[in-house]
């Protein structure tokens, strides 16, 4: 099913895994998952985020009685800090540690499924989570399939991808720039040059990832984990190519290279880490209202505006950006799935997860919006569930989630939606080619070097690393799946 046909659409190398056990019974939340006290099931949910909340016990006392009344479940969370996620995850997956629900994403999902970590949900979704199955459109469930089976619940949020030019509107107005008319790098160059000449500083901030989004927006990487391999999202011939050699992409990188040479882009871009420091102009993936709610506040811009400059696309990678999967050893998978349904459909549960403790972290206004009392809640909202039952902030003039939903309804699905390449025959070649890509990607996508000259070097080194072998294997599998 194409995205436009759906009634409501919305967005690695992994160490060896053993079968993971989990799901226990308990009357109260705790760190163990193998307790039995009546009919109440305690589910352990492991997620990445800021940290464990300081008021976690107060949060449990608020949410668990509600969950218990609704579905006979208590929840026990473990929030792993982002900096510790990879190490903690290795312990979880290698030791067979008990858990019931685990956050995962496109970098891990395929490999974890292939090693038996997650439960096949295909046959129990309709019976145990019919509202959830209906809520998330067919295209998105299709994107979750591996060999025709569903092993995770995608987070129903900004699961399509649109890239934006993000502006400090005050600076743009100062130089008479009509930002709404700028929807390409060709349009962008003269505007930023004017700002550079007037301000004397580089207006376009880039981190070392540069404009690599051009690759992810226009090409489906087939689950191979190699950005130098893919099929253009709208290519009906389904021809496997090297996206870095795409003429449309190179034409845009030509302009980026010109801006880098002229000092319009910061000179340290190839090594710069993304940060919250002030930026006159930058690019971001999301939706236009994020300029007011997120990008502006986090970058010190009082009047921030964003204008889309790419198509809106949905792919396996975009849908798999946030997934919650149930352990293959779960003793109560029906309850775990019922809980995930509640997270995605019950506004009260969703708000407690997203905003924290009612009365401590937030409170409801008379018109049912949310007033945040502080910014102390460290759980990551994108890891949890649907954005579309999160209550609107009282400070927002419009509900930004309505825009996200509209974007997803209009998104064009990748021609390769639901396809994952079996990489088992070319792992060595893939590892070698990934090393080549990693060596050059920052220089290539920040414009620090001439892209057309650099891509020749990349091409030759990829060839030597076995790229043709990978392409032939990928094309064979794509053709077999047609």
Short mmCIF file of C-alpha atoms in Angstrom, two decimals:
data_model
loop_
_atom_site.label_atom_id
_atom_site.label_comp_id
_atom_site.label_asym_id
_atom_site.label_seq_id
_atom_site.Cartn_x
_atom_site.Cartn_y
_atom_site.Cartn_z
CA UNK A 1 0.00 0.00 0.00
CA UNK A 2 1.37 3.45 -0.83
CA UNK A 3 1.56 6.00 1.94
CA UNK A 4 -0.95 8.26 0.26
CA UNK A 5 -3.52 5.46 0.30
CA UNK A 6 -3.41 4.90 4.02
CA UNK A 7 -6.05 6.53 6.13
CA UNK A 8 -3.65 7.79 8.77
CA UNK A 9 0.09 7.58 8.25
CA UNK A 10 2.51 9.15 10.33
CA UNK A 11 8.64 7.94 10.84
CA UNK A 12 24.95 -2.70 12.51
CA UNK A 13 26.87 -4.62 13.63
CA UNK A 14 25.48 -6.23 16.75
CA UNK A 15 27.28 -8.54 19.11
CA UNK A 16 26.12 -12.12 19.44
CA UNK A 17 22.78 -12.59 21.09
CA UNK A 18 21.22 -15.46 22.92
CA UNK A 19 17.53 -16.00 23.42
CA UNK A 20 16.42 -13.41 25.93
CA UNK A 21 14.07 -14.31 28.73
CA UNK A 22 11.70 -11.97 30.52
CA UNK A 23 8.23 -11.12 31.63
CA UNK A 24 7.39 -11.93 35.19
CA UNK A 25 4.49 -11.39 37.57
CA UNK A 26 4.44 -8.88 40.37
CA UNK A 27 2.09 -6.76 42.37
CA UNK A 28 4.56 -3.86 42.44
CA UNK A 29 7.25 -2.53 40.18
CA UNK A 30 10.84 -3.53 40.89
CA UNK A 31 14.12 -4.45 39.30
CA UNK A 32 13.32 -8.14 38.98
CA UNK A 33 10.93 -9.64 36.46
CA UNK A 34 10.30 -13.08 37.90
CA UNK A 35 7.96 -12.35 40.80
CA UNK A 36 4.41 -13.59 41.24
CA UNK A 37 1.85 -11.92 43.47
CA UNK A 38 -1.66 -12.37 42.14
CA UNK A 39 -2.58 -11.61 38.57
CA UNK A 40 -0.65 -8.38 38.09
CA UNK A 41 2.22 -8.67 35.62
CA UNK A 42 5.31 -6.48 36.00
CA UNK A 43 7.00 -5.70 32.71
CA UNK A 44 10.61 -4.55 32.54
CA UNK A 45 11.12 -1.97 29.79
CA UNK A 46 14.69 -0.93 28.93
CA UNK A 47 15.17 2.31 27.03
CA UNK A 48 17.84 4.81 26.15
CA UNK A 49 17.45 8.37 27.40
CA UNK A 50 18.94 11.03 29.63
CA UNK A 51 19.04 9.13 32.92
CA UNK A 52 16.78 7.51 35.48
CA UNK A 53 14.44 10.21 36.82
CA UNK A 54 15.21 11.52 40.30
CA UNK A 55 11.51 11.22 41.11
CA UNK A 56 11.16 7.73 39.60
CA UNK A 57 9.46 6.26 42.71
CA UNK A 58 6.85 9.02 42.68
CA UNK A 59 6.29 8.35 38.98
CA UNK A 60 5.77 4.62 39.62
CA UNK A 61 3.24 5.41 42.34
CA UNK A 62 1.34 7.50 39.83
CA UNK A 63 1.43 5.34 36.72
CA UNK A 64 1.34 1.79 38.08
CA UNK A 65 -2.06 1.93 39.84
CA UNK A 66 -3.55 3.26 36.61
CA UNK A 67 -1.91 0.52 34.52
CA UNK A 68 -2.98 -2.09 37.03
CA UNK A 69 -6.58 -0.96 36.86
CA UNK A 70 -6.59 -0.73 33.07
CA UNK A 71 -4.79 -3.92 32.02
CA UNK A 72 -3.42 -5.66 35.13
CA UNK A 73 0.14 -4.53 34.52
CA UNK A 74 2.88 -2.69 36.42
CA UNK A 75 5.91 -1.23 34.69
CA UNK A 76 9.56 -1.26 35.76
CA UNK A 77 11.73 1.08 33.67
CA UNK A 78 15.45 1.20 33.11
CA UNK A 79 16.61 4.35 31.36
CA UNK A 80 20.17 3.96 30.08
CA UNK A 81 22.05 7.23 29.41
CA UNK A 82 22.95 7.75 25.76
CA UNK A 83 26.68 7.68 26.53
CA UNK A 84 26.33 4.26 28.17
CA UNK A 85 23.87 2.74 25.71
CA UNK A 86 26.25 0.72 23.55
CA UNK A 87 28.09 -0.83 26.50
CA UNK A 88 24.93 -1.51 28.48
CA UNK A 89 23.28 -2.96 25.42
CA UNK A 90 26.16 -5.40 24.92
CA UNK A 91 25.70 -6.66 28.47
CA UNK A 92 21.96 -7.11 27.95
CA UNK A 93 22.29 -8.96 24.68
CA UNK A 94 25.31 -11.09 25.53
CA UNK A 95 24.30 -12.19 29.00
CA UNK A 96 20.72 -13.12 28.23
CA UNK A 97 19.56 -10.63 30.86
CA UNK A 98 15.85 -10.63 31.60
CA UNK A 99 13.73 -7.94 30.03
CA UNK A 100 10.29 -7.75 28.53
CA UNK A 101 10.42 -4.78 26.15
CA UNK A 102 13.55 -3.28 24.64
CA UNK A 103 14.03 -0.10 22.63
CA UNK A 104 15.78 -0.71 19.32
CA UNK A 105 16.26 1.05 16.00
CA UNK A 106 17.31 0.61 12.40
CA UNK A 107 20.96 0.06 13.31
CA UNK A 108 20.18 -3.03 15.38
CA UNK A 109 16.72 -4.33 14.54
CA UNK A 110 17.57 -6.57 11.59
CA UNK A 111 20.54 -8.23 13.26
CA UNK A 112 18.68 -8.77 16.53
CA UNK A 113 15.77 -10.37 14.74
CA UNK A 114 18.12 -12.66 12.85
CA UNK A 115 19.70 -13.84 16.10
CA UNK A 116 16.34 -14.65 17.70
CA UNK A 117 16.23 -11.83 20.24
CA UNK A 118 12.67 -10.70 19.57
CA UNK A 119 9.26 -12.30 19.51
CA UNK A 120 7.39 -12.72 16.24
CA UNK A 121 4.29 -10.54 16.71
CA UNK A 122 2.66 -11.26 13.37
CA UNK A 123 -0.02 -13.66 14.60
CA UNK A 124 -0.83 -12.00 17.94
CA UNK A 125 -1.17 -8.35 16.90
CA UNK A 126 -4.74 -8.56 15.65
CA UNK A 127 -6.01 -10.48 18.67
CA UNK A 128 -4.08 -8.79 21.47
CA UNK A 129 -3.58 -5.26 20.16
CA UNK A 130 -6.27 -4.51 17.56
CA UNK A 131 -6.29 -0.76 18.30
CA UNK A 132 -2.54 -0.61 17.90
CA UNK A 133 -2.65 -2.60 14.67
CA UNK A 134 -5.27 -0.23 13.28
CA UNK A 135 -3.52 2.91 14.54
CA UNK A 136 -0.27 2.26 12.71
CA UNK A 137 -0.86 2.14 8.93
CA UNK A 138 -0.19 -0.88 6.80
CA UNK A 139 2.83 0.69 5.09
CA UNK A 140 4.54 1.07 8.43
CA UNK A 141 3.89 -2.50 9.50
CA UNK A 142 5.24 -3.53 6.11
CA UNK A 143 8.42 -1.58 6.84
CA UNK A 144 8.84 -3.61 10.02
CA UNK A 145 8.70 -6.95 8.24
CA UNK A 146 11.69 -9.24 7.97
CA UNK A 147 11.00 -12.30 5.84
CA UNK A 148 7.31 -11.42 6.05
CA UNK A 149 7.21 -11.35 9.86
CA UNK A 150 6.77 -8.42 12.28
CA UNK A 151 9.11 -8.33 15.28
CA UNK A 152 8.60 -4.85 16.70
CA UNK A 153 6.17 -1.99 17.22
CA UNK A 154 7.28 1.16 15.38
CA UNK A 155 6.88 4.42 17.23
CA UNK A 156 4.06 6.22 15.44
CA UNK A 157 5.58 9.68 15.16
CA UNK A 158 7.65 11.59 12.57
CA UNK A 159 8.27 8.38 10.69
CA UNK A 160 8.64 10.09 7.36
CA UNK A 161 11.67 12.21 6.51
CA UNK A 162 11.64 15.84 5.38
CA UNK A 163 14.68 18.11 5.47
CA UNK A 164 14.41 21.81 6.35
CA UNK A 165 16.44 24.96 5.95
CA UNK A 166 16.34 26.52 9.44
CA UNK A 167 16.82 30.27 9.84
CA UNK A 168 17.31 32.96 12.41
CA UNK A 169 14.49 35.03 10.96
CA UNK A 170 15.81 38.29 12.41
CA UNK A 171 19.09 37.93 10.51
CA UNK A 172 17.31 36.93 7.30
CA UNK A 173 15.04 39.97 7.58
CA UNK A 174 18.03 42.22 8.22
CA UNK A 175 19.37 41.32 4.79
CA UNK A 176 16.03 41.31 2.99
CA UNK A 177 16.01 37.56 2.43
CA UNK A 178 12.67 35.93 1.57
CA UNK A 179 13.29 32.56 3.23
CA UNK A 180 10.09 31.01 1.87
CA UNK A 181 11.42 31.38 -1.68
CA UNK A 182 14.61 29.42 -0.89
CA UNK A 183 14.05 25.74 -1.50
CA UNK A 184 17.29 24.53 -3.05
CA UNK A 185 21.02 24.95 -2.57
CA UNK A 186 21.08 27.00 -5.76
CA UNK A 187 18.67 29.47 -4.14
CA UNK A 188 20.49 29.27 -0.82
CA UNK A 189 23.96 30.29 -1.98
CA UNK A 190 23.36 33.99 -2.80
CA UNK A 191 21.32 34.48 0.38
CA UNK A 192 23.99 33.08 2.66
CA UNK A 193 26.72 34.92 0.75
CA UNK A 194 24.93 38.19 1.51
CA UNK A 195 24.82 37.32 5.22
CA UNK A 196 28.49 36.30 5.19
CA UNK A 197 29.52 39.60 3.61
CA UNK A 198 27.43 41.59 6.06
CA UNK A 199 28.21 39.75 9.27
CA UNK A 200 31.77 38.67 8.54
CA UNK A 201 31.24 35.20 9.98
CA UNK A 202 30.23 31.81 8.54
CA UNK A 203 26.42 31.74 8.64
CA UNK A 204 25.96 28.05 7.71
CA UNK A 205 26.90 25.80 10.59
CA UNK A 206 27.77 22.20 9.73
CA UNK A 207 28.89 19.36 11.95
CA UNK A 208 31.07 16.55 10.59
CA UNK A 209 28.01 14.70 9.23
CA UNK A 210 27.56 17.58 6.79
CA UNK A 211 24.84 17.10 4.19
CA UNK A 212 24.76 13.29 4.43
CA UNK A 213 20.98 13.59 4.70
CA UNK A 214 20.95 14.03 0.92
CA UNK A 215 21.85 10.37 0.68
CA UNK A 216 19.31 9.14 3.22
CA UNK A 217 16.47 11.22 1.77
CA UNK A 218 16.83 10.14 -1.83
CA UNK A 219 18.19 6.60 -1.53
CA UNK A 220 17.04 3.44 0.20
CA UNK A 221 20.12 1.66 1.53
CA UNK A 222 18.41 -1.76 1.52
CA UNK A 223 19.33 -2.55 5.11
CA UNK A 224 22.95 -3.22 4.12
CA UNK A 225 24.39 -0.51 6.35
CA UNK A 226 26.49 0.93 3.53
CA UNK A 227 25.54 4.47 2.42
CA UNK A 228 27.54 3.91 -0.77
CA UNK A 229 24.97 1.32 -1.89
CA UNK A 230 21.30 1.85 -2.59
CA UNK A 231 18.32 2.33 -4.85
CA UNK A 232 16.75 5.72 -5.41
CA UNK A 233 13.44 5.84 -3.56
CA UNK A 234 11.40 6.44 -6.73
CA UNK A 235 13.35 4.28 -9.22
CA UNK A 236 10.81 1.86 -10.66
CA UNK A 237 13.63 -0.11 -12.31
CA UNK A 238 15.06 -0.88 -8.85
CA UNK A 239 18.64 -0.53 -10.01
CA UNK A 240 21.32 -0.79 -7.32
CA UNK A 241 23.85 2.05 -7.60
CA UNK A 242 26.40 4.02 -5.61
CA UNK A 243 24.37 7.01 -4.34
CA UNK A 244 27.52 9.09 -3.91
CA UNK A 245 27.83 9.20 -7.70
CA UNK A 246 24.29 10.46 -8.27
CA UNK A 247 24.32 13.58 -10.44
CA UNK A 248 21.56 15.35 -8.49
CA UNK A 249 23.45 14.86 -5.25
CA UNK A 250 26.77 15.92 -6.76
CA UNK A 251 25.22 19.10 -8.16
CA UNK A 252 24.11 20.09 -4.65
CA UNK A 253 27.49 19.16 -3.19
CA UNK A 254 29.16 21.35 -5.83
CA UNK A 255 27.38 24.34 -4.28
CA UNK A 256 28.20 23.20 -0.75
CA UNK A 257 31.87 22.94 -1.75
CA UNK A 258 31.72 26.47 -3.14
CA UNK A 259 30.21 27.74 0.12
CA UNK A 260 32.89 25.96 2.14
CA UNK A 261 35.71 27.51 0.07
CA UNK A 262 34.18 30.98 0.47
CA UNK A 263 33.83 30.68 4.25
CA UNK A 264 30.04 30.54 4.22
CA UNK A 265 30.33 27.16 5.98
CA UNK A 266 32.43 26.91 9.15
CA UNK A 267 35.98 25.80 8.36
CA UNK A 268 36.04 23.13 11.10
CA UNK A 269 32.97 21.37 9.68
CA UNK A 270 34.77 18.06 8.86
CA UNK A 271 35.64 17.58 12.55
CA UNK A 272 32.94 19.60 14.32
CA UNK A 273 30.49 17.92 16.66
CA UNK A 274 26.88 19.02 16.56
CA UNK A 275 26.17 21.34 19.44
CA UNK A 276 23.58 23.68 20.86
CA UNK A 277 25.63 26.80 20.19
CA UNK A 278 23.99 29.59 18.25
CA UNK A 279 23.66 29.01 14.50
CA UNK A 280 22.44 31.65 12.06
CA UNK A 281 21.43 28.93 9.61
CA UNK A 282 21.47 25.13 9.59
CA UNK A 283 19.59 22.15 8.21
CA UNK A 284 17.48 19.67 10.17
CA UNK A 285 15.09 16.79 9.69
CA UNK A 286 11.61 17.14 11.15
CA UNK A 287 8.67 19.47 10.65
CA UNK A 288 8.30 23.25 10.38
CA UNK A 289 6.81 23.79 13.86
CA UNK A 290 9.94 22.24 15.37
CA UNK A 291 11.58 25.59 14.61
CA UNK A 292 9.40 27.14 17.31
CA UNK A 293 9.29 24.26 19.77
CA UNK A 294 12.78 22.74 19.53
CA UNK A 295 15.32 24.12 17.06
CA UNK A 296 14.94 27.78 18.02
CA UNK A 297 15.02 27.31 21.79
CA UNK A 298 17.95 24.88 21.66
CA UNK A 299 19.99 27.21 19.44
CA UNK A 300 19.29 30.51 21.12
CA UNK A 301 17.10 31.86 18.30
CA UNK A 302 14.12 33.95 19.41
CA UNK A 303 12.40 33.93 16.02
CA UNK A 304 13.24 30.67 14.27
CA UNK A 305 11.60 29.53 11.05
CA UNK A 306 12.05 26.48 8.83
CA UNK A 307 11.30 25.83 5.16
CA UNK A 308 11.21 22.35 3.59
CA UNK A 309 13.60 21.74 0.71
CA UNK A 310 13.31 17.99 0.07
CA UNK A 311 10.53 15.58 -0.74
CA UNK A 312 8.87 13.79 2.16
CA UNK A 313 9.74 10.12 2.06
CA UNK A 314 8.99 7.05 4.15
CA UNK A 315 11.38 4.10 4.12
CA UNK A 316 12.36 1.13 6.24
CA UNK A 317 15.03 3.26 7.89
CA UNK A 318 12.68 6.13 8.72
CA UNK A 319 10.02 3.86 10.22
CA UNK A 320 12.64 1.88 12.13
CA UNK A 321 14.11 4.97 13.75
CA UNK A 322 12.31 4.05 16.96
CA UNK A 323 11.02 0.56 17.77
CA UNK A 324 9.91 -1.31 20.86
CA UNK A 325 10.35 -5.07 20.65
CA UNK A 326 9.23 -7.85 22.98
CA UNK A 327 11.72 -10.43 24.20
CA UNK A 328 11.51 -13.81 22.47
CA UNK A 329 11.58 -15.37 25.94
CA UNK A 330 8.76 -13.24 27.33
CA UNK A 331 6.43 -15.22 29.58
CA UNK A 332 3.49 -12.85 29.07
CA UNK A 333 3.84 -11.47 25.54
CA UNK A 334 0.13 -10.74 25.29
CA UNK A 335 0.37 -8.41 28.29
CA UNK A 336 3.50 -6.77 26.92
CA UNK A 337 1.72 -6.11 23.64
CA UNK A 338 -1.38 -4.88 25.44
CA UNK A 339 0.81 -2.47 27.36
CA UNK A 340 2.41 -1.12 24.18
CA UNK A 341 -1.08 -0.62 22.79
CA UNK A 342 -2.00 1.45 25.85
CA UNK A 343 1.19 3.53 25.53
CA UNK A 344 0.22 4.36 21.97
CA UNK A 345 -3.49 5.02 22.53
CA UNK A 346 -4.02 6.33 26.07
CA UNK A 347 -3.25 10.04 26.47
CA UNK A 348 -2.82 9.87 30.24
CA UNK A 349 -0.22 7.11 30.03
CA UNK A 350 1.47 8.86 27.14
CA UNK A 351 1.69 12.17 28.99
CA UNK A 352 3.18 10.56 32.10
CA UNK A 353 5.87 8.94 29.96
CA UNK A 354 6.51 12.06 27.90
CA UNK A 355 6.27 14.80 30.55
CA UNK A 356 6.88 13.01 33.88
CA UNK A 357 5.08 13.21 37.22
CA UNK A 358 1.84 15.13 37.15
CA UNK A 359 2.04 17.82 39.82
CA UNK A 360 5.86 17.75 39.90
CA UNK A 361 6.99 17.97 36.28
CA UNK A 362 3.80 19.19 34.66
CA UNK A 363 0.17 20.03 35.22
CA UNK A 364 -2.90 20.26 33.02
CA UNK A 365 -4.49 23.58 32.17
CA UNK A 366 -8.22 24.16 32.12
CA UNK A 367 -8.30 23.55 28.38
CA UNK A 368 -6.53 20.15 28.74
CA UNK A 369 -3.14 21.35 27.58
CA UNK A 370 0.11 20.79 29.45
CA UNK A 371 2.03 23.37 31.43
CA UNK A 372 5.59 22.19 32.15
CA UNK A 373 6.69 23.04 35.67
CA UNK A 374 10.35 22.34 34.97
CA UNK A 375 12.64 20.68 32.41
CA UNK A 376 13.86 17.91 34.72
CA UNK A 377 12.17 14.92 33.08
CA UNK A 378 14.96 12.85 31.43
CA UNK A 379 13.03 10.16 29.54
CA UNK A 380 13.28 10.43 25.73
CA UNK A 381 9.83 10.91 24.24
CA UNK A 382 10.78 9.59 20.81
CA UNK A 383 11.54 6.13 22.25
CA UNK A 384 8.13 5.55 23.79
CA UNK A 385 5.10 5.67 21.56
CA UNK A 386 2.87 7.72 19.31
CA UNK A 387 3.28 11.47 19.28
CA UNK A 388 -0.35 11.86 18.34
CA UNK A 389 -1.84 11.25 21.75
CA UNK A 390 0.65 13.52 23.56
CA UNK A 391 -1.16 16.54 25.00
CA UNK A 392 -0.32 19.88 23.45
CA UNK A 393 1.84 22.30 25.41
CA UNK A 394 0.06 25.41 26.63
CA UNK A 395 2.86 27.50 25.12
CA UNK A 396 2.18 26.21 21.59
CA UNK A 397 -0.12 28.23 19.38
CA UNK A 398 -0.83 25.20 17.19
CA UNK A 399 -0.51 21.48 17.78
CA UNK A 400 2.75 20.54 16.08
CA UNK A 401 1.75 16.86 15.96
CA UNK A 402 -1.03 17.72 13.52
CA UNK A 403 1.63 18.91 11.10
CA UNK A 404 3.67 15.75 11.59
CA UNK A 405 0.64 13.60 10.88
CA UNK A 406 -0.13 15.58 7.74
CA UNK A 407 3.45 15.18 6.50
CA UNK A 408 3.27 11.45 6.98
CA UNK A 409 -0.06 11.18 5.25
CA UNK A 410 1.47 12.81 2.18
CA UNK A 411 4.79 10.94 2.31
CA UNK A 412 5.96 8.97 -0.69
CA UNK A 413 7.02 5.44 0.27
CA UNK A 414 10.34 4.14 -0.96
CA UNK A 415 10.03 1.71 -3.83
CA UNK A 416 11.95 -0.75 -1.60
CA UNK A 417 9.68 -0.50 1.45
CA UNK A 418 9.74 -3.82 3.30
CA UNK A 419 12.89 -5.13 1.59
CA UNK A 420 15.98 -6.12 3.58
CA UNK A 421 19.11 -7.42 1.95
CA UNK A 422 20.56 -10.68 3.27
CA UNK A 423 24.18 -9.65 3.78
CA UNK A 424 25.52 -12.98 5.02
CA UNK A 425 27.43 -13.70 1.79
CA UNK A 426 29.15 -10.32 1.61
CA UNK A 427 29.95 -9.36 5.21
CA UNK A 428 33.69 -9.07 4.56
CA UNK A 429 33.19 -6.86 1.53
CA UNK A 430 30.66 -4.72 3.40
CA UNK A 431 33.06 -4.20 6.30
CA UNK A 432 35.80 -3.14 3.91
CA UNK A 433 33.54 -0.77 2.00
CA UNK A 434 32.18 0.77 5.18
CA UNK A 435 35.74 1.60 6.18
CA UNK A 436 36.25 3.40 2.88
CA UNK A 437 33.02 5.37 3.32
CA UNK A 438 33.84 6.33 6.91
CA UNK A 439 37.28 7.58 5.83
CA UNK A 440 35.90 10.10 3.35
CA UNK A 441 32.32 10.92 4.36
CA UNK A 442 33.02 14.08 6.37
CA UNK A 443 35.22 15.65 3.70
CA UNK A 444 32.69 14.68 1.04
CA UNK A 445 29.48 15.90 2.69
CA UNK A 446 30.82 19.11 4.26
CA UNK A 447 32.25 20.39 0.98
CA UNK A 448 35.79 20.43 2.36
CA UNK A 449 36.97 18.78 -0.86
CA UNK A 450 35.76 18.92 -4.45
CA UNK A 451 33.06 16.23 -4.46
CA UNK A 452 33.59 15.25 -8.08
CA UNK A 453 37.29 14.68 -7.56
CA UNK A 454 36.85 12.97 -4.21
CA UNK A 455 34.15 10.63 -5.50
CA UNK A 456 36.63 9.27 -8.03
CA UNK A 457 38.95 8.28 -5.19
CA UNK A 458 36.05 6.80 -3.25
CA UNK A 459 34.95 4.86 -6.33
CA UNK A 460 38.38 3.33 -6.87
CA UNK A 461 38.80 2.33 -3.24
CA UNK A 462 35.30 0.87 -3.06
CA UNK A 463 36.02 -1.19 -6.16
CA UNK A 464 39.18 -2.54 -4.54
CA UNK A 465 37.22 -3.30 -1.35
CA UNK A 466 34.66 -5.48 -3.16
CA UNK A 467 31.82 -3.06 -3.93
CA UNK A 468 30.94 -4.80 -7.23
CA UNK A 469 30.47 -8.09 -5.41
CA UNK A 470 28.08 -6.44 -2.98
CA UNK A 471 26.18 -4.71 -5.78
CA UNK A 472 25.75 -7.95 -7.71
CA UNK A 473 24.47 -9.74 -4.61
CA UNK A 474 22.09 -6.90 -3.80
CA UNK A 475 20.75 -6.68 -7.35
CA UNK A 476 20.19 -10.43 -7.46
CA UNK A 477 18.14 -10.30 -4.29
CA UNK A 478 16.19 -7.23 -5.42
CA UNK A 479 15.37 -8.86 -8.76
CA UNK A 480 14.26 -12.04 -7.01
CA UNK A 481 11.91 -10.01 -4.80
CA UNK A 482 10.23 -8.14 -7.67
#
